[in-house]
Structures are given as C-alpha cells and as structure tokens.
Short mmCIF file of C-alpha atoms in Angstrom, two decimals:
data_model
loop_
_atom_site.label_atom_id
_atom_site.label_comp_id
_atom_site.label_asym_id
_atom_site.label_seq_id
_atom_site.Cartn_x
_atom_site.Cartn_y
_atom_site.Cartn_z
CA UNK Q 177 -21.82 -79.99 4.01
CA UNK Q 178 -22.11 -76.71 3.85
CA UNK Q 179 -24.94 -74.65 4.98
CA UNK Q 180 -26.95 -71.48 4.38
CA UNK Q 181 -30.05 -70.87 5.72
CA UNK Q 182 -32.53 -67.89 5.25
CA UNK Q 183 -34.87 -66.87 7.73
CA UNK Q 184 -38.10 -67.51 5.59
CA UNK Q 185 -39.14 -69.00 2.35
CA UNK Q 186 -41.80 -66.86 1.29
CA UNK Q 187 -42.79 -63.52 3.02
CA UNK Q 188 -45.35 -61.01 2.50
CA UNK Q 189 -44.97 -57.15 3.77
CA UNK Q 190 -47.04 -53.57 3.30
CA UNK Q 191 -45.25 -51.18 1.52
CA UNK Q 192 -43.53 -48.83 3.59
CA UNK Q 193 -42.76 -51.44 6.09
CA UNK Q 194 -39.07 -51.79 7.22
CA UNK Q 195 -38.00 -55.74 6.55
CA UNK Q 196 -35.48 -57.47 7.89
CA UNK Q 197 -34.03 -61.03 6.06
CA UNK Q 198 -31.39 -62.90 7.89
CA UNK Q 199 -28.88 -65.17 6.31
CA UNK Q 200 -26.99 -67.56 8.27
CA UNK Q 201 -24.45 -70.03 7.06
CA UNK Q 202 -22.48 -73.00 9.42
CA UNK Q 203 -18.89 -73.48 7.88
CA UNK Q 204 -17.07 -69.93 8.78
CA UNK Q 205 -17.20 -68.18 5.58
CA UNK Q 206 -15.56 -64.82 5.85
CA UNK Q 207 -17.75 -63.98 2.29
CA UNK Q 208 -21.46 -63.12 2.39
CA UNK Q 209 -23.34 -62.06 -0.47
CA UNK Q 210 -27.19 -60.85 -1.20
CA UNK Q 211 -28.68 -61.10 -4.62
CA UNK Q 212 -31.67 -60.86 -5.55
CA UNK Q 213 -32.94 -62.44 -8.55
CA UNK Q 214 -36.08 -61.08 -10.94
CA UNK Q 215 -37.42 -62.72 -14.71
CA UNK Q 216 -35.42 -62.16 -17.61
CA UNK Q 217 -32.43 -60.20 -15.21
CA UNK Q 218 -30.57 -62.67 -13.57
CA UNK Q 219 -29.26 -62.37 -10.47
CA UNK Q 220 -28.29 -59.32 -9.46
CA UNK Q 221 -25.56 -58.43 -6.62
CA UNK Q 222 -26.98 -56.03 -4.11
CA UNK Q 223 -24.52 -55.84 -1.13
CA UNK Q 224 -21.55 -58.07 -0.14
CA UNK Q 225 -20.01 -58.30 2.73
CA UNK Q 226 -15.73 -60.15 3.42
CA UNK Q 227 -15.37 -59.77 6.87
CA UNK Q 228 -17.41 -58.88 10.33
CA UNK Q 229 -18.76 -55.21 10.01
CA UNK Q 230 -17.14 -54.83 6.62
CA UNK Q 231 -19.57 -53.93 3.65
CA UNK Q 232 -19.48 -53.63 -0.01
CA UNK Q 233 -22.04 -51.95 -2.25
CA UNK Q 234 -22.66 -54.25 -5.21
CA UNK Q 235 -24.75 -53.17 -8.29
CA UNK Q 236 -28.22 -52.17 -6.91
CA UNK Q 237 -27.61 -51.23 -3.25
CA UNK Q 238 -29.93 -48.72 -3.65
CA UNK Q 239 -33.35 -49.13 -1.28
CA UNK Q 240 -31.40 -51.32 0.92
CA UNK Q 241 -28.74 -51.92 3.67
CA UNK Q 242 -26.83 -54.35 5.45
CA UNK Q 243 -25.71 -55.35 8.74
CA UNK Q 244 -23.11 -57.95 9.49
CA UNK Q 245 -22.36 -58.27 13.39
CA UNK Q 246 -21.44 -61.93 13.37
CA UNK Q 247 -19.25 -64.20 11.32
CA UNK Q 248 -21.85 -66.38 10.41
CA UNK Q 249 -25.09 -63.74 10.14
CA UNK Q 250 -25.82 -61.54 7.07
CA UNK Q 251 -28.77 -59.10 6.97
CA UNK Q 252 -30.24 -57.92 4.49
CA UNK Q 253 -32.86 -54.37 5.49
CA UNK Q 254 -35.35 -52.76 3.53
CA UNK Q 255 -35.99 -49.58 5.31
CA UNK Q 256 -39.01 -48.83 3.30
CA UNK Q 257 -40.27 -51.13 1.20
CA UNK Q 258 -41.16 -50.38 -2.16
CA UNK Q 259 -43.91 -52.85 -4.59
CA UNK Q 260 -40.74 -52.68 -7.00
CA UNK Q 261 -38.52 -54.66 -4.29
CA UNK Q 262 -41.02 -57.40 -4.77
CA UNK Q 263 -38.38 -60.39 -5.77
CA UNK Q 264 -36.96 -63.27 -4.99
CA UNK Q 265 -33.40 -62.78 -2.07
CA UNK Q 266 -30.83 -64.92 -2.45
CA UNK Q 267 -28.06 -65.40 0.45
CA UNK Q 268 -24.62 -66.97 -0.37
CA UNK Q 269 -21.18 -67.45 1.28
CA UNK Q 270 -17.88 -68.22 0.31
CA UNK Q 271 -14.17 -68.70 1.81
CA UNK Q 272 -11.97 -65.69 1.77
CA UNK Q 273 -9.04 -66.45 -0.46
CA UNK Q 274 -11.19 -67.85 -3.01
CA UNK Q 275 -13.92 -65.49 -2.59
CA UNK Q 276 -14.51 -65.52 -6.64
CA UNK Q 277 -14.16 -69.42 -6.02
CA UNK Q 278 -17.38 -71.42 -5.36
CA UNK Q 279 -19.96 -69.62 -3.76
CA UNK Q 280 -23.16 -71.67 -1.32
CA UNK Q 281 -26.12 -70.45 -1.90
CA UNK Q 282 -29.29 -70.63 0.85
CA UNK Q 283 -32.66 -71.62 -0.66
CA UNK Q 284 -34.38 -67.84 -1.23
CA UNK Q 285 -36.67 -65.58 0.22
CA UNK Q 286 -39.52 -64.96 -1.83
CA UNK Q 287 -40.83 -61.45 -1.00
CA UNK Q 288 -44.23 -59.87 -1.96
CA UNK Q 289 -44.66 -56.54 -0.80
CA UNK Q 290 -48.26 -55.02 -1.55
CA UNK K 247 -19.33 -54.21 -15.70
CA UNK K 248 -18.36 -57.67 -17.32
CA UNK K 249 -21.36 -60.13 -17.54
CA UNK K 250 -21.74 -63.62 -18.51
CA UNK K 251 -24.49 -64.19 -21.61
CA UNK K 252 -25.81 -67.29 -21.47
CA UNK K 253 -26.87 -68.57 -24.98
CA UNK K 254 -29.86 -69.82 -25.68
CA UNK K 255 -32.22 -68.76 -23.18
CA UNK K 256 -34.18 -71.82 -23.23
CA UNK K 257 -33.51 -75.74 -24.28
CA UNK K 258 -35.99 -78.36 -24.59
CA UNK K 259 -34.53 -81.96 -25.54
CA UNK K 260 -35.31 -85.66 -24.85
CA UNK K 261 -34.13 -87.63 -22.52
CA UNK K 262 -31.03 -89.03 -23.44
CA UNK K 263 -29.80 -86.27 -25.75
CA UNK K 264 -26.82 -83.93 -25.11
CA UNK K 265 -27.23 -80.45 -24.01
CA UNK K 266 -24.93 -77.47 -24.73
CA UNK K 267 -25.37 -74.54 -23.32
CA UNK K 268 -23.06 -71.51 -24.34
CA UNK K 269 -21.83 -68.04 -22.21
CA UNK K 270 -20.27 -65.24 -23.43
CA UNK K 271 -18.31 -62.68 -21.27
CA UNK K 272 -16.51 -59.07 -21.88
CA UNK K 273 -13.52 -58.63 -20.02
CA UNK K 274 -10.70 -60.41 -18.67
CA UNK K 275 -11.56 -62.86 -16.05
CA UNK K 276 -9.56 -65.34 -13.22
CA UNK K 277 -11.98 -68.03 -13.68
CA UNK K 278 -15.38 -68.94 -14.64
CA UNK K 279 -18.39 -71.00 -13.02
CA UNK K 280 -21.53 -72.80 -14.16
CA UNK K 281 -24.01 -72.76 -11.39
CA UNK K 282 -27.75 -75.15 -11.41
CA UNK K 283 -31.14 -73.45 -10.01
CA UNK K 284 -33.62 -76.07 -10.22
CA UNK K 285 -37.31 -74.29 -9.91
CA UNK K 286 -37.48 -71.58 -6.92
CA UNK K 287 -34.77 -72.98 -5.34
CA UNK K 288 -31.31 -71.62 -4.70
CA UNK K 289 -28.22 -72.26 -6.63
CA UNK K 290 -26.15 -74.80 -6.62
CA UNK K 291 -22.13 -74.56 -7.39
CA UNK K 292 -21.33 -77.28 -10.57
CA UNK K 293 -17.94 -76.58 -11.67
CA UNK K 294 -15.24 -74.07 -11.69
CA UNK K 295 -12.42 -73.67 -14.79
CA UNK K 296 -9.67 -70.94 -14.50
CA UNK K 297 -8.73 -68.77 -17.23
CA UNK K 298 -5.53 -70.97 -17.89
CA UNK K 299 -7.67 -74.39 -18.09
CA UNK K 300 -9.27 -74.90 -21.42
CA UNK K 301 -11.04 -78.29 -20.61
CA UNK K 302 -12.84 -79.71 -17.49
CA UNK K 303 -15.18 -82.53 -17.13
CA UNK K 304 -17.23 -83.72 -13.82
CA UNK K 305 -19.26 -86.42 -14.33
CA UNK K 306 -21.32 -86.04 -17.10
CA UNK K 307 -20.47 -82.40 -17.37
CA UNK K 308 -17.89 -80.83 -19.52
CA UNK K 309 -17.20 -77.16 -19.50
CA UNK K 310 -14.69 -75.94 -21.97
CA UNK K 311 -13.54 -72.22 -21.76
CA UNK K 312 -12.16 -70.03 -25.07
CA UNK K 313 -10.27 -67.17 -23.38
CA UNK K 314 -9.56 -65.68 -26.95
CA UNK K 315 -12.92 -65.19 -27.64
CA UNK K 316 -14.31 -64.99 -24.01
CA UNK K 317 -16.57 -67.85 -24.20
CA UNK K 318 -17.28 -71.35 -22.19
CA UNK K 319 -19.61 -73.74 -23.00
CA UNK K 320 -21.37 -76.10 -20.70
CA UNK K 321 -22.19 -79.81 -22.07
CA UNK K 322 -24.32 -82.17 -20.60
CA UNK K 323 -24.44 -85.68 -21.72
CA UNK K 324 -26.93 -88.46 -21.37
CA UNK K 325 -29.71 -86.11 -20.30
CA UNK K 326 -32.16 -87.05 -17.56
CA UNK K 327 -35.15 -85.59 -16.41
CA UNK K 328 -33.56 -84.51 -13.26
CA UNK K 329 -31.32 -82.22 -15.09
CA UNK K 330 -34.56 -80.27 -15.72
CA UNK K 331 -33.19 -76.58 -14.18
CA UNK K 332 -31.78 -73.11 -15.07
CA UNK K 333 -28.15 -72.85 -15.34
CA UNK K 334 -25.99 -69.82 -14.73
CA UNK K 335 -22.81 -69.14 -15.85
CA UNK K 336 -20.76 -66.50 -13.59
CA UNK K 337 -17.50 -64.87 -13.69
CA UNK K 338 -15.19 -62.99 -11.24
CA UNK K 339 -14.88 -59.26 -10.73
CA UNK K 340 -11.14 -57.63 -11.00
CA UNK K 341 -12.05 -54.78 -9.48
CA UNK K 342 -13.82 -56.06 -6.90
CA UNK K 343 -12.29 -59.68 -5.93
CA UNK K 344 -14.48 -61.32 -4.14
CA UNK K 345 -17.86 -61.06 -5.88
CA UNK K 346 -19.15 -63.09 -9.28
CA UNK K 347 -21.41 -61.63 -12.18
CA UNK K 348 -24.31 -63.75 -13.15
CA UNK K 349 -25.46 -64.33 -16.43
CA UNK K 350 -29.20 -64.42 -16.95
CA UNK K 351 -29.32 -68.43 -17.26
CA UNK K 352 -30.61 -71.29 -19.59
CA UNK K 353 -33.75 -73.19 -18.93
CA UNK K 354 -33.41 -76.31 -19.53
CA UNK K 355 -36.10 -78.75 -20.14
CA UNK K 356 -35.56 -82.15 -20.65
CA UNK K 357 -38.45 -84.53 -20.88
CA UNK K 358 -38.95 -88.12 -20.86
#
C-alpha cells in the first residue's frame, strides 16, 4: 500500500513565524503535490513538484515555497505566516507517466496560526 | 482554469437508497476522477474514467462521463452509513500535465 505521511496532524504557530510541513511518501513517486483545502473552496493546488529539485507553481503559490531535496520528501514553507494561511495542508503523490492518474493523498495538517 | 462543479453541495438519504452525485467541467480533459474525504481526513482515490470511456462501475460505484456536455456523474448504490463523506470530483490540466483540479465536493450524509 501506498503511503504518505505528514509530519503533524494538527499544528499551532504565531503569526510571523516561519513553518515548515514535511510530506513523505514510501512507493517512489516522482509527483508531489501540496493543497490546501478551506470551507466552501475546495482544494486548492499550491505548489507541485515531478522530479527532485524540480518545482511548479500551482494556483496560490503566493505566501509560500517549496523544497524538494529527496525523492520521497516534499516541503511545504511558510516564511511568514499570515492568520489567513490558517487551513487545512494536504500532501499527495503520484507516478510520473500518469501524473493526472490517481493521486495518494497523506492524512492533513491542520494549521492554526494566531 | 478548468474546474470540476460538483452538484449538489450536500445529500442526505437513508440507508439503503441510491446516491447520485453530479460534476460539471469547462474544458477538454484526458480523464476524470471521483475522490472520498471522509471527515478531516485526507482523500482517498475511488475511480478513474478517460475521456474515451463513457461507463465504469467498481463495486457499488458507477461513474458515467458525458464528454459532449462535460459532465460525469457518480452513483452510489445500496447506501451505508459508512459512505457518510465528501466526494470530489477532479480533472486533469493540459497545460500543466501532471496536476488535477478539484471541485468543491458533495457531502454526503447517509443515515441509518
């Protein structure tokens, strides 16, 4: 089975902080993806990532960046976080070649930032 | 950009009754998915139908897809109380392969 796991379930942070949420997932996935997902907007792609280093800006990058160093690790940073980034993150993967084919999703981050 | 509208936004039934769930889209797509969230959790993949498929069943789902008027449906049959979740429908990018568009979801209640 396949497996992605997110470094916390719920998490709490001062604005202004800079927060880090890893993403790790256990079948070699060249496809990494962060959403994150708010009431009555769905969820929302914020940065992607299809290969080691490699980055893609999906539709809300803004506020945040990314760092992929290993196959299997996905980070998502918040240099300076804001009440309005106050959501819940979701991590996924996928297999290159079918990267618009099924995607794994990791169980959330739920983030409060006062 | 293209986005899946998932139609209606919420569904209460009995156990034991059907449930259809409808998503519209606006552009061209490869293929489209129907994703499951049940209640803070993550997502969870349900099945996949390409844009040359018109008819797919898994179990006690059935997703048919309309590529003329850029609409799938997701059925459900023999409800249970377990089924109790949001549902997503998502589609692919063209201009950017590798990533999906989510719809906002239906939340389905089903009680016994």
């Amino acid at each position: 089975d396949v497996k992605v796991t997110q470094s916390s379930r719920y998490l709490v942070k001062r604005t202004g902080e800079k927060v880090f949420l890893e993403c790790v997932q256990d079948m070699d996935h060249e496809n990494m993806f962060w959403y994150r997902q708010d009431p009555g907007l769905g969820l929302r792609l914020i940065y992607f990532s299809y290969d080691v280093k490699m980055k893609e800006k999906g539709d809300i990058p803004e506020g945040y960046s990314v760092s992929r160093e290993k196959k299997e690790r996905f980070s998502l940073i918040l240099e300076s976080a804001s009440t309005n980034q106050t959501s819940m993150y979701l991590c996924a993967s996928s297999l290159w070649g079918t990267g618009t084919g099924e995607q794994y999703f990791g169980p959330g981050t739920r983030l409060t930032v006062t | 950009s293209q986005q899946g509208e998932e139609d209606p936004q919420a569904l209460s039934i009995q156990e034991g009754e059907n449930a259809t769930m409808n998503c519209s889209y606006k552009t061209s797509i490869n293929n489209l998915q129907w994703y499951r969230q049940n209640s803070g959790r993550g997502l969870v993949h349900l099945i996949l139908i390409r844009s040359n498929e018109r008819e797919k069943h898994s179990g006690r789902l059935r997703v048919t897809l309309d590529t003329s008027k850029k609409s799938s449906s997701l059925l459900i049959t023999a409800s249970r109380a377990a089924d109790t979740a949001s549902y997503f429908c998502a589609t692919d990018r063209r201009q950017a392969g590798t990533a999906l568009i989510f719809g906002k979801g239906t939340t389905l209640s089903v009680s016994s």
